[in-house]
Amino acid sequence: MSIYQKEAGKVAVVTGGGSGIGRASALAFSKEGMKVCVMDIKEERAEEVVQEIGNTGGEAIACEVDVSDPSEVQRGIEKAVQKWGRMDVLFANAGINGTLAPIEKLSLEEWNTTISTNLNGTFLTVKHAIPYLKKAGGSIVITSSINGNRAFHGFGMAAYSSTKAAQVAFMKMAALELARYKIRVNAICPGAIKTNIGQNTNATEAVKEIAIPVDYPEGDQPLEHKPGEPKQVADLVLFLASERSSHISGTEIYIDGAETLL
Ligand code: NAD
């Protein structure tokens, strides 16, 4: 019997659910009998995940949403609530690496693109989920990163790291503010995970000018000698989303195979 049996029938909204960590988490939620609204800026990706869930007997809907757009976010969340009449879990996960460049060469537009997806997107999804989560309590999980929190060697990632640090501060503010409604809020900080995030990464040549070489002759992944898998992160997300973590709120959890302790 699953340790997550209390989660069956709950409704989860997953942003960036069409790929990587979001996709793996949507599948993990569904495996426990949760209904999943898979939101992604790329609708065809979300549709594929919905199909995968359907093939295993689960229930899901796809929703084309750009998390940086307030009206799209609001409409997406309403779609999930209209379909199933409730919302219990928000996994605010959509994010991009964006443009990697030295600060003096990073344009305001490039900076803003990263901020609006990663930080504004987190704010908007949390904001629009609150009216529904408030009804019976719930769990919000935010995908931050080692970058901006425990690691600062992602050269050229000033914008990205700033959003990831801000997400943790936002998570703590939200955890206190929403505790009265029995809404828990936590963040995960993954290290390197094998996903499609490279497709949303624009690394400029100029990064070479500011990079400080760091050498790990025996590799930089002490635990498994390779990047993590999305499924490993999904196991943590499921735990934080579930009642198994009922006393955990306002906490960031690193999931990096000890990479950032090196
Ligand atoms: P991914 O690219 O595989 O998946 C991200 C998904 O988000 C994609 O399907 C993409 O289409 C979607 N997306 C991008 N912009 C969006 C927007 N504006 N609105 C809605 N959806 C949007 O990458 P991933 O690695 O699974 O990334 C998920 C999260 O994990 C991100 O927040 C990322 O910063 C974080 N993260 C990833 C790693 C890693 O090594 N992969 C490490 C730490 C943190």
mmCIF file with all atom_site columns, C-alpha atoms in Angstrom, residues 52-218:
data_model
loop_
_atom_site.group_PDB
_atom_site.id
_atom_site.type_symbol
_atom_site.label_atom_id
_atom_site.label_alt_id
_atom_site.label_comp_id
_atom_site.label_asym_id
_atom_site.label_entity_id
_atom_site.label_seq_id
_atom_site.pdbx_PDB_ins_code
_atom_site.Cartn_x
_atom_site.Cartn_y
_atom_site.Cartn_z
_atom_site.occupancy
_atom_site.B_iso_or_equiv
_atom_site.pdbx_formal_charge
_atom_site.auth_seq_id
_atom_site.auth_comp_id
_atom_site.auth_asym_id
_atom_site.auth_atom_id
_atom_site.pdbx_PDB_model_num
ATOM 1   C CA . GLU A 1 52  ? 1.021   9.585  -20.792 1.00 0.00 ? 52  GLU A CA 1
ATOM 2   C CA . ILE A 1 53  ? -1.051  10.041 -17.645 1.00 0.00 ? 53  ILE A CA 1
ATOM 3   C CA . GLY A 1 54  ? -4.204  8.949  -19.491 1.00 0.00 ? 54  GLY A CA 1
ATOM 4   C CA . ASN A 1 55  ? -2.435  5.818  -20.741 1.00 0.00 ? 55  ASN A CA 1
ATOM 5   C CA . THR A 1 56  ? -1.822  4.751  -17.161 1.00 0.00 ? 56  THR A CA 1
ATOM 6   C CA . GLY A 1 57  ? -5.432  5.367  -16.126 1.00 0.00 ? 57  GLY A CA 1
ATOM 7   C CA . GLY A 1 58  ? -4.829  8.765  -14.516 1.00 0.00 ? 58  GLY A CA 1
ATOM 8   C CA . GLU A 1 59  ? -6.716  12.014 -14.986 1.00 0.00 ? 59  GLU A CA 1
ATOM 9   C CA . ALA A 1 60  ? -5.090  15.189 -16.303 1.00 0.00 ? 60  ALA A CA 1
ATOM 10  C CA . ILE A 1 61  ? -5.714  18.259 -18.428 1.00 0.00 ? 61  ILE A CA 1
ATOM 11  C CA . ALA A 1 62  ? -3.278  20.335 -20.455 1.00 0.00 ? 62  ALA A CA 1
ATOM 12  C CA . CYS A 1 63  ? -3.194  24.080 -20.258 1.00 0.00 ? 63  CYS A CA 1
ATOM 13  C CA . GLU A 1 64  ? -1.165  26.419 -22.448 1.00 0.00 ? 64  GLU A CA 1
ATOM 14  C CA . VAL A 1 65  ? 0.032   29.075 -20.028 1.00 0.00 ? 65  VAL A CA 1
ATOM 15  C CA . ASP A 1 66  ? 2.905   31.528 -20.035 1.00 0.00 ? 66  ASP A CA 1
ATOM 16  C CA . VAL A 1 67  ? 3.506   31.950 -16.305 1.00 0.00 ? 67  VAL A CA 1
ATOM 17  C CA . SER A 1 68  ? 4.692   35.519 -16.810 1.00 0.00 ? 68  SER A CA 1
ATOM 18  C CA . ASP A 1 69  ? 1.250   36.510 -18.124 1.00 0.00 ? 69  ASP A CA 1
ATOM 19  C CA . PRO A 1 70  ? -1.225  37.279 -15.300 1.00 0.00 ? 70  PRO A CA 1
ATOM 20  C CA . SER A 1 71  ? -4.402  36.624 -17.277 1.00 0.00 ? 71  SER A CA 1
ATOM 21  C CA . GLU A 1 72  ? -3.115  33.326 -18.692 1.00 0.00 ? 72  GLU A CA 1
ATOM 22  C CA . VAL A 1 73  ? -2.161  32.146 -15.206 1.00 0.00 ? 73  VAL A CA 1
ATOM 23  C CA . GLN A 1 74  ? -5.535  33.103 -13.777 1.00 0.00 ? 74  GLN A CA 1
ATOM 24  C CA . ARG A 1 75  ? -7.401  31.415 -16.646 1.00 0.00 ? 75  ARG A CA 1
ATOM 25  C CA . GLY A 1 76  ? -5.284  28.252 -16.303 1.00 0.00 ? 76  GLY A CA 1
ATOM 26  C CA . ILE A 1 77  ? -5.919  27.861 -12.600 1.00 0.00 ? 77  ILE A CA 1
ATOM 27  C CA . GLU A 1 78  ? -9.631  28.550 -13.073 1.00 0.00 ? 78  GLU A CA 1
ATOM 28  C CA . LYS A 1 79  ? -9.727  25.840 -15.746 1.00 0.00 ? 79  LYS A CA 1
ATOM 29  C CA . ALA A 1 80  ? -8.400  23.272 -13.257 1.00 0.00 ? 80  ALA A CA 1
ATOM 30  C CA . VAL A 1 81  ? -10.806 24.336 -10.525 1.00 0.00 ? 81  VAL A CA 1
ATOM 31  C CA . GLN A 1 82  ? -13.781 24.371 -12.898 1.00 0.00 ? 82  GLN A CA 1
ATOM 32  C CA . LYS A 1 83  ? -12.907 20.865 -14.052 1.00 0.00 ? 83  LYS A CA 1
ATOM 33  C CA . TRP A 1 84  ? -12.477 19.262 -10.634 1.00 0.00 ? 84  TRP A CA 1
ATOM 34  C CA . GLY A 1 85  ? -14.054 21.726 -8.184  1.00 0.00 ? 85  GLY A CA 1
ATOM 35  C CA . ARG A 1 86  ? -10.988 22.100 -5.958  1.00 0.00 ? 86  ARG A CA 1
ATOM 36  C CA . MET A 1 87  ? -7.265  22.715 -5.830  1.00 0.00 ? 87  MET A CA 1
ATOM 37  C CA . ASP A 1 88  ? -4.900  21.261 -3.222  1.00 0.00 ? 88  ASP A CA 1
ATOM 38  C CA . VAL A 1 89  ? -1.364  21.515 -4.568  1.00 0.00 ? 89  VAL A CA 1
ATOM 39  C CA . LEU A 1 90  ? 0.581   24.057 -6.591  1.00 0.00 ? 90  LEU A CA 1
ATOM 40  C CA . PHE A 1 91  ? 3.963   23.099 -7.971  1.00 0.00 ? 91  PHE A CA 1
ATOM 41  C CA . ALA A 1 92  ? 5.401   26.444 -9.181  1.00 0.00 ? 92  ALA A CA 1
ATOM 42  C CA . ASN A 1 93  ? 8.203   25.027 -11.247 1.00 0.00 ? 93  ASN A CA 1
ATOM 43  C CA . ALA A 1 94  ? 8.378   26.650 -14.690 1.00 0.00 ? 94  ALA A CA 1
ATOM 44  C CA . GLY A 1 95  ? 11.706  28.329 -15.245 1.00 0.00 ? 95  GLY A CA 1
ATOM 45  C CA . ILE A 1 96  ? 14.396  29.175 -17.754 1.00 0.00 ? 96  ILE A CA 1
ATOM 46  C CA . ASN A 1 97  ? 18.131  29.717 -17.532 1.00 0.00 ? 97  ASN A CA 1
ATOM 47  C CA . GLY A 1 98  ? 17.736  32.629 -19.965 1.00 0.00 ? 98  GLY A CA 1
ATOM 48  C CA . THR A 1 99  ? 20.705  34.593 -21.229 1.00 0.00 ? 99  THR A CA 1
ATOM 49  C CA . LEU A 1 100 ? 24.066  33.899 -19.610 1.00 0.00 ? 100 LEU A CA 1
ATOM 50  C CA . ALA A 1 101 ? 26.375  36.907 -19.983 1.00 0.00 ? 101 ALA A CA 1
ATOM 51  C CA . PRO A 1 102 ? 28.684  39.156 -17.983 1.00 0.00 ? 102 PRO A CA 1
ATOM 52  C CA . ILE A 1 103 ? 26.588  41.712 -16.082 1.00 0.00 ? 103 ILE A CA 1
ATOM 53  C CA . GLU A 1 104 ? 27.936  44.634 -18.094 1.00 0.00 ? 104 GLU A CA 1
ATOM 54  C CA . LYS A 1 105 ? 26.883  42.924 -21.314 1.00 0.00 ? 105 LYS A CA 1
ATOM 55  C CA . LEU A 1 106 ? 23.489  41.647 -20.150 1.00 0.00 ? 106 LEU A CA 1
ATOM 56  C CA . SER A 1 107 ? 20.715  43.820 -21.603 1.00 0.00 ? 107 SER A CA 1
ATOM 57  C CA . LEU A 1 108 ? 17.794  44.970 -19.484 1.00 0.00 ? 108 LEU A CA 1
ATOM 58  C CA . GLU A 1 109 ? 15.508  43.032 -21.825 1.00 0.00 ? 109 GLU A CA 1
ATOM 59  C CA . GLU A 1 110 ? 17.468  39.813 -21.252 1.00 0.00 ? 110 GLU A CA 1
ATOM 60  C CA . TRP A 1 111 ? 17.450  40.416 -17.493 1.00 0.00 ? 111 TRP A CA 1
ATOM 61  C CA . ASN A 1 112 ? 13.702  41.084 -17.546 1.00 0.00 ? 112 ASN A CA 1
ATOM 62  C CA . THR A 1 113 ? 12.934  37.923 -19.525 1.00 0.00 ? 113 THR A CA 1
ATOM 63  C CA . THR A 1 114 ? 14.525  35.756 -16.837 1.00 0.00 ? 114 THR A CA 1
ATOM 64  C CA . ILE A 1 115 ? 12.954  37.745 -14.003 1.00 0.00 ? 115 ILE A CA 1
ATOM 65  C CA . SER A 1 116 ? 9.478   37.651 -15.507 1.00 0.00 ? 116 SER A CA 1
ATOM 66  C CA . THR A 1 117 ? 9.464   33.918 -16.137 1.00 0.00 ? 117 THR A CA 1
ATOM 67  C CA . ASN A 1 118 ? 11.151  32.693 -12.968 1.00 0.00 ? 118 ASN A CA 1
ATOM 68  C CA . LEU A 1 119 ? 10.194  35.285 -10.360 1.00 0.00 ? 119 LEU A CA 1
ATOM 69  C CA . ASN A 1 120 ? 7.057   36.990 -11.653 1.00 0.00 ? 120 ASN A CA 1
ATOM 70  C CA . GLY A 1 121 ? 5.840   33.559 -12.763 1.00 0.00 ? 121 GLY A CA 1
ATOM 71  C CA . THR A 1 122 ? 6.227   32.223 -9.223  1.00 0.00 ? 122 THR A CA 1
ATOM 72  C CA . PHE A 1 123 ? 4.464   35.250 -7.736  1.00 0.00 ? 123 PHE A CA 1
ATOM 73  C CA . LEU A 1 124 ? 1.597   35.049 -10.235 1.00 0.00 ? 124 LEU A CA 1
ATOM 74  C CA . THR A 1 125 ? 0.916   31.337 -9.875  1.00 0.00 ? 125 THR A CA 1
ATOM 75  C CA . VAL A 1 126 ? 1.008   31.530 -6.075  1.00 0.00 ? 126 VAL A CA 1
ATOM 76  C CA . LYS A 1 127 ? -1.172  34.668 -6.047  1.00 0.00 ? 127 LYS A CA 1
ATOM 77  C CA . HIS A 1 128 ? -3.853  33.147 -8.267  1.00 0.00 ? 128 HIS A CA 1
ATOM 78  C CA . ALA A 1 129 ? -3.816  29.785 -6.486  1.00 0.00 ? 129 ALA A CA 1
ATOM 79  C CA . ILE A 1 130 ? -4.374  31.244 -3.000  1.00 0.00 ? 130 ILE A CA 1
ATOM 80  C CA . PRO A 1 131 ? -8.155  31.825 -3.289  1.00 0.00 ? 131 PRO A CA 1
ATOM 81  C CA . TYR A 1 132 ? -8.630  28.104 -4.014  1.00 0.00 ? 132 TYR A CA 1
ATOM 82  C CA . LEU A 1 133 ? -5.957  26.630 -1.729  1.00 0.00 ? 133 LEU A CA 1
ATOM 83  C CA . LYS A 1 134 ? -7.380  28.684 1.145   1.00 0.00 ? 134 LYS A CA 1
ATOM 84  C CA . LYS A 1 135 ? -10.630 26.728 1.082   1.00 0.00 ? 135 LYS A CA 1
ATOM 85  C CA . ALA A 1 136 ? -9.273  23.541 2.626   1.00 0.00 ? 136 ALA A CA 1
ATOM 86  C CA . GLY A 1 137 ? -5.545  24.162 3.047   1.00 0.00 ? 137 GLY A CA 1
ATOM 87  C CA . GLY A 1 138 ? -2.870  22.847 0.742   1.00 0.00 ? 138 GLY A CA 1
ATOM 88  C CA . SER A 1 139 ? 0.744   22.724 -0.275  1.00 0.00 ? 139 SER A CA 1
ATOM 89  C CA . ILE A 1 140 ? 2.832   24.974 -2.504  1.00 0.00 ? 140 ILE A CA 1
ATOM 90  C CA . VAL A 1 141 ? 6.219   23.782 -3.728  1.00 0.00 ? 141 VAL A CA 1
ATOM 91  C CA . ILE A 1 142 ? 8.494   26.204 -5.567  1.00 0.00 ? 142 ILE A CA 1
ATOM 92  C CA . THR A 1 143 ? 11.434  25.132 -7.713  1.00 0.00 ? 143 THR A CA 1
ATOM 93  C CA . SER A 1 144 ? 14.420  27.282 -6.799  1.00 0.00 ? 144 SER A CA 1
ATOM 94  C CA . SER A 1 145 ? 18.010  26.082 -7.358  1.00 0.00 ? 145 SER A CA 1
ATOM 95  C CA . ILE A 1 146 ? 21.416  25.634 -5.766  1.00 0.00 ? 146 ILE A CA 1
ATOM 96  C CA . ASN A 1 147 ? 22.310  28.716 -7.839  1.00 0.00 ? 147 ASN A CA 1
ATOM 97  C CA . GLY A 1 148 ? 21.724  31.910 -5.906  1.00 0.00 ? 148 GLY A CA 1
ATOM 98  C CA . ASN A 1 149 ? 21.460  29.990 -2.623  1.00 0.00 ? 149 ASN A CA 1
ATOM 99  C CA . ARG A 1 150 ? 24.415  27.694 -2.055  1.00 0.00 ? 150 ARG A CA 1
ATOM 100 C CA . ALA A 1 151 ? 26.323  28.053 -5.344  1.00 0.00 ? 151 ALA A CA 1
ATOM 101 C CA . PHE A 1 152 ? 27.556  31.182 -7.091  1.00 0.00 ? 152 PHE A CA 1
ATOM 102 C CA . HIS A 1 153 ? 29.882  29.718 -9.710  1.00 0.00 ? 153 HIS A CA 1
ATOM 103 C CA . GLY A 1 154 ? 27.269  29.679 -12.461 1.00 0.00 ? 154 GLY A CA 1
ATOM 104 C CA . PHE A 1 155 ? 29.163  32.333 -14.367 1.00 0.00 ? 155 PHE A CA 1
ATOM 105 C CA . GLY A 1 156 ? 26.912  34.600 -16.393 1.00 0.00 ? 156 GLY A CA 1
ATOM 106 C CA . MET A 1 157 ? 23.867  33.572 -14.366 1.00 0.00 ? 157 MET A CA 1
ATOM 107 C CA . ALA A 1 158 ? 23.413  36.828 -12.437 1.00 0.00 ? 158 ALA A CA 1
ATOM 108 C CA . ALA A 1 159 ? 19.769  37.141 -13.503 1.00 0.00 ? 159 ALA A CA 1
ATOM 109 C CA . TYR A 1 160 ? 18.964  33.457 -13.000 1.00 0.00 ? 160 TYR A CA 1
ATOM 110 C CA . SER A 1 161 ? 20.647  33.273 -9.591  1.00 0.00 ? 161 SER A CA 1
ATOM 111 C CA . SER A 1 162 ? 18.879  36.449 -8.473  1.00 0.00 ? 162 SER A CA 1
ATOM 112 C CA . THR A 1 163 ? 15.502  34.919 -9.300  1.00 0.00 ? 163 THR A CA 1
ATOM 113 C CA . LYS A 1 164 ? 16.372  31.690 -7.500  1.00 0.00 ? 164 LYS A CA 1
ATOM 114 C CA . ALA A 1 165 ? 17.462  33.526 -4.333  1.00 0.00 ? 165 ALA A CA 1
ATOM 115 C CA . ALA A 1 166 ? 14.350  35.702 -4.472  1.00 0.00 ? 166 ALA A CA 1
ATOM 116 C CA . GLN A 1 167 ? 12.108  32.649 -4.808  1.00 0.00 ? 167 GLN A CA 1
ATOM 117 C CA . VAL A 1 168 ? 13.414  31.367 -1.463  1.00 0.00 ? 168 VAL A CA 1
ATOM 118 C CA . ALA A 1 169 ? 12.738  34.712 0.257   1.00 0.00 ? 169 ALA A CA 1
ATOM 119 C CA . PHE A 1 170 ? 9.283   34.813 -1.328  1.00 0.00 ? 170 PHE A CA 1
ATOM 120 C CA . MET A 1 171 ? 8.621   31.234 -0.191  1.00 0.00 ? 171 MET A CA 1
ATOM 121 C CA . LYS A 1 172 ? 9.418   32.169 3.423   1.00 0.00 ? 172 LYS A CA 1
ATOM 122 C CA . MET A 1 173 ? 7.198   35.260 3.309   1.00 0.00 ? 173 MET A CA 1
ATOM 123 C CA . ALA A 1 174 ? 4.378   33.185 1.832   1.00 0.00 ? 174 ALA A CA 1
ATOM 124 C CA . ALA A 1 175 ? 4.839   30.355 4.357   1.00 0.00 ? 175 ALA A CA 1
ATOM 125 C CA . LEU A 1 176 ? 4.224   32.735 7.258   1.00 0.00 ? 176 LEU A CA 1
ATOM 126 C CA . GLU A 1 177 ? 1.448   34.648 5.564   1.00 0.00 ? 177 GLU A CA 1
ATOM 127 C CA . LEU A 1 178 ? -0.453  31.554 4.472   1.00 0.00 ? 178 LEU A CA 1
ATOM 128 C CA . ALA A 1 179 ? 0.025   29.422 7.587   1.00 0.00 ? 179 ALA A CA 1
ATOM 129 C CA . ARG A 1 180 ? -3.305  30.781 8.925   1.00 0.00 ? 180 ARG A CA 1
ATOM 130 C CA . TYR A 1 181 ? -5.022  29.071 5.988   1.00 0.00 ? 181 TYR A CA 1
ATOM 131 C CA . LYS A 1 182 ? -3.152  25.790 6.559   1.00 0.00 ? 182 LYS A CA 1
ATOM 132 C CA . ILE A 1 183 ? -1.261  26.305 3.326   1.00 0.00 ? 183 ILE A CA 1
ATOM 133 C CA . ARG A 1 184 ? 2.333   25.077 3.560   1.00 0.00 ? 184 ARG A CA 1
ATOM 134 C CA . VAL A 1 185 ? 4.978   26.624 1.302   1.00 0.00 ? 185 VAL A CA 1
ATOM 135 C CA . ASN A 1 186 ? 8.401   25.112 0.627   1.00 0.00 ? 186 ASN A CA 1
ATOM 136 C CA . ALA A 1 187 ? 11.120  25.300 -2.004  1.00 0.00 ? 187 ALA A CA 1
ATOM 137 C CA . ILE A 1 188 ? 13.381  22.742 -3.585  1.00 0.00 ? 188 ILE A CA 1
ATOM 138 C CA . CYS A 1 189 ? 16.912  23.604 -4.652  1.00 0.00 ? 189 CYS A CA 1
ATOM 139 C CA . PRO A 1 190 ? 18.121  21.082 -7.207  1.00 0.00 ? 190 PRO A CA 1
ATOM 140 C CA . GLY A 1 191 ? 21.689  20.750 -8.407  1.00 0.00 ? 191 GLY A CA 1
ATOM 141 C CA . ALA A 1 192 ? 22.384  19.542 -11.927 1.00 0.00 ? 192 ALA A CA 1
ATOM 142 C CA . ILE A 1 193 ? 19.430  17.492 -13.185 1.00 0.00 ? 193 ILE A CA 1
ATOM 143 C CA . LYS A 1 194 ? 19.131  15.868 -16.612 1.00 0.00 ? 194 LYS A CA 1
ATOM 144 C CA . THR A 1 195 ? 16.297  17.824 -18.285 1.00 0.00 ? 195 THR A CA 1
ATOM 145 C CA . ASN A 1 196 ? 15.658  19.942 -21.378 1.00 0.00 ? 196 ASN A CA 1
ATOM 146 C CA . ILE A 1 197 ? 16.603  23.219 -19.660 1.00 0.00 ? 197 ILE A CA 1
ATOM 147 C CA . GLY A 1 198 ? 19.462  23.610 -22.175 1.00 0.00 ? 198 GLY A CA 1
ATOM 148 C CA . GLN A 1 199 ? 16.798  24.548 -24.731 1.00 0.00 ? 199 GLN A CA 1
ATOM 149 C CA . ASN A 1 200 ? 15.999  27.613 -22.619 1.00 0.00 ? 200 ASN A CA 1
ATOM 150 C CA . THR A 1 201 ? 19.622  28.619 -22.158 1.00 0.00 ? 201 THR A CA 1
ATOM 151 C CA . ASN A 1 202 ? 21.319  31.295 -24.229 1.00 0.00 ? 202 ASN A CA 1
ATOM 152 C CA . ALA A 1 203 ? 24.981  31.109 -23.186 1.00 0.00 ? 203 ALA A CA 1
ATOM 153 C CA . THR A 1 204 ? 26.922  33.957 -24.787 1.00 0.00 ? 204 THR A CA 1
ATOM 154 C CA . GLU A 1 205 ? 30.590  33.667 -25.767 1.00 0.00 ? 205 GLU A CA 1
ATOM 155 C CA . ALA A 1 206 ? 31.429  36.590 -23.446 1.00 0.00 ? 206 ALA A CA 1
ATOM 156 C CA . VAL A 1 207 ? 30.879  34.362 -20.384 1.00 0.00 ? 207 VAL A CA 1
ATOM 157 C CA . LYS A 1 208 ? 34.383  33.016 -21.035 1.00 0.00 ? 208 LYS A CA 1
ATOM 158 C CA . GLU A 1 209 ? 35.748  36.489 -20.147 1.00 0.00 ? 209 GLU A CA 1
ATOM 159 C CA . ILE A 1 210 ? 34.435  36.269 -16.579 1.00 0.00 ? 210 ILE A CA 1
ATOM 160 C CA . ALA A 1 211 ? 34.555  32.546 -15.814 1.00 0.00 ? 211 ALA A CA 1
ATOM 161 C CA . ILE A 1 212 ? 36.953  31.449 -13.071 1.00 0.00 ? 212 ILE A CA 1
ATOM 162 C CA . PRO A 1 213 ? 38.134  27.918 -13.851 1.00 0.00 ? 213 PRO A CA 1
ATOM 163 C CA . VAL A 1 214 ? 37.477  25.400 -11.098 1.00 0.00 ? 214 VAL A CA 1
ATOM 164 C CA . ASP A 1 215 ? 38.867  21.915 -11.492 1.00 0.00 ? 215 ASP A CA 1
ATOM 165 C CA . TYR A 1 216 ? 37.480  18.731 -9.913  1.00 0.00 ? 216 TYR A CA 1
ATOM 166 C CA . PRO A 1 217 ? 39.810  15.988 -11.123 1.00 0.00 ? 217 PRO A CA 1
ATOM 167 C CA . GLU A 1 218 ? 37.486  13.327 -9.728  1.00 0.00 ? 218 GLU A CA 1
#
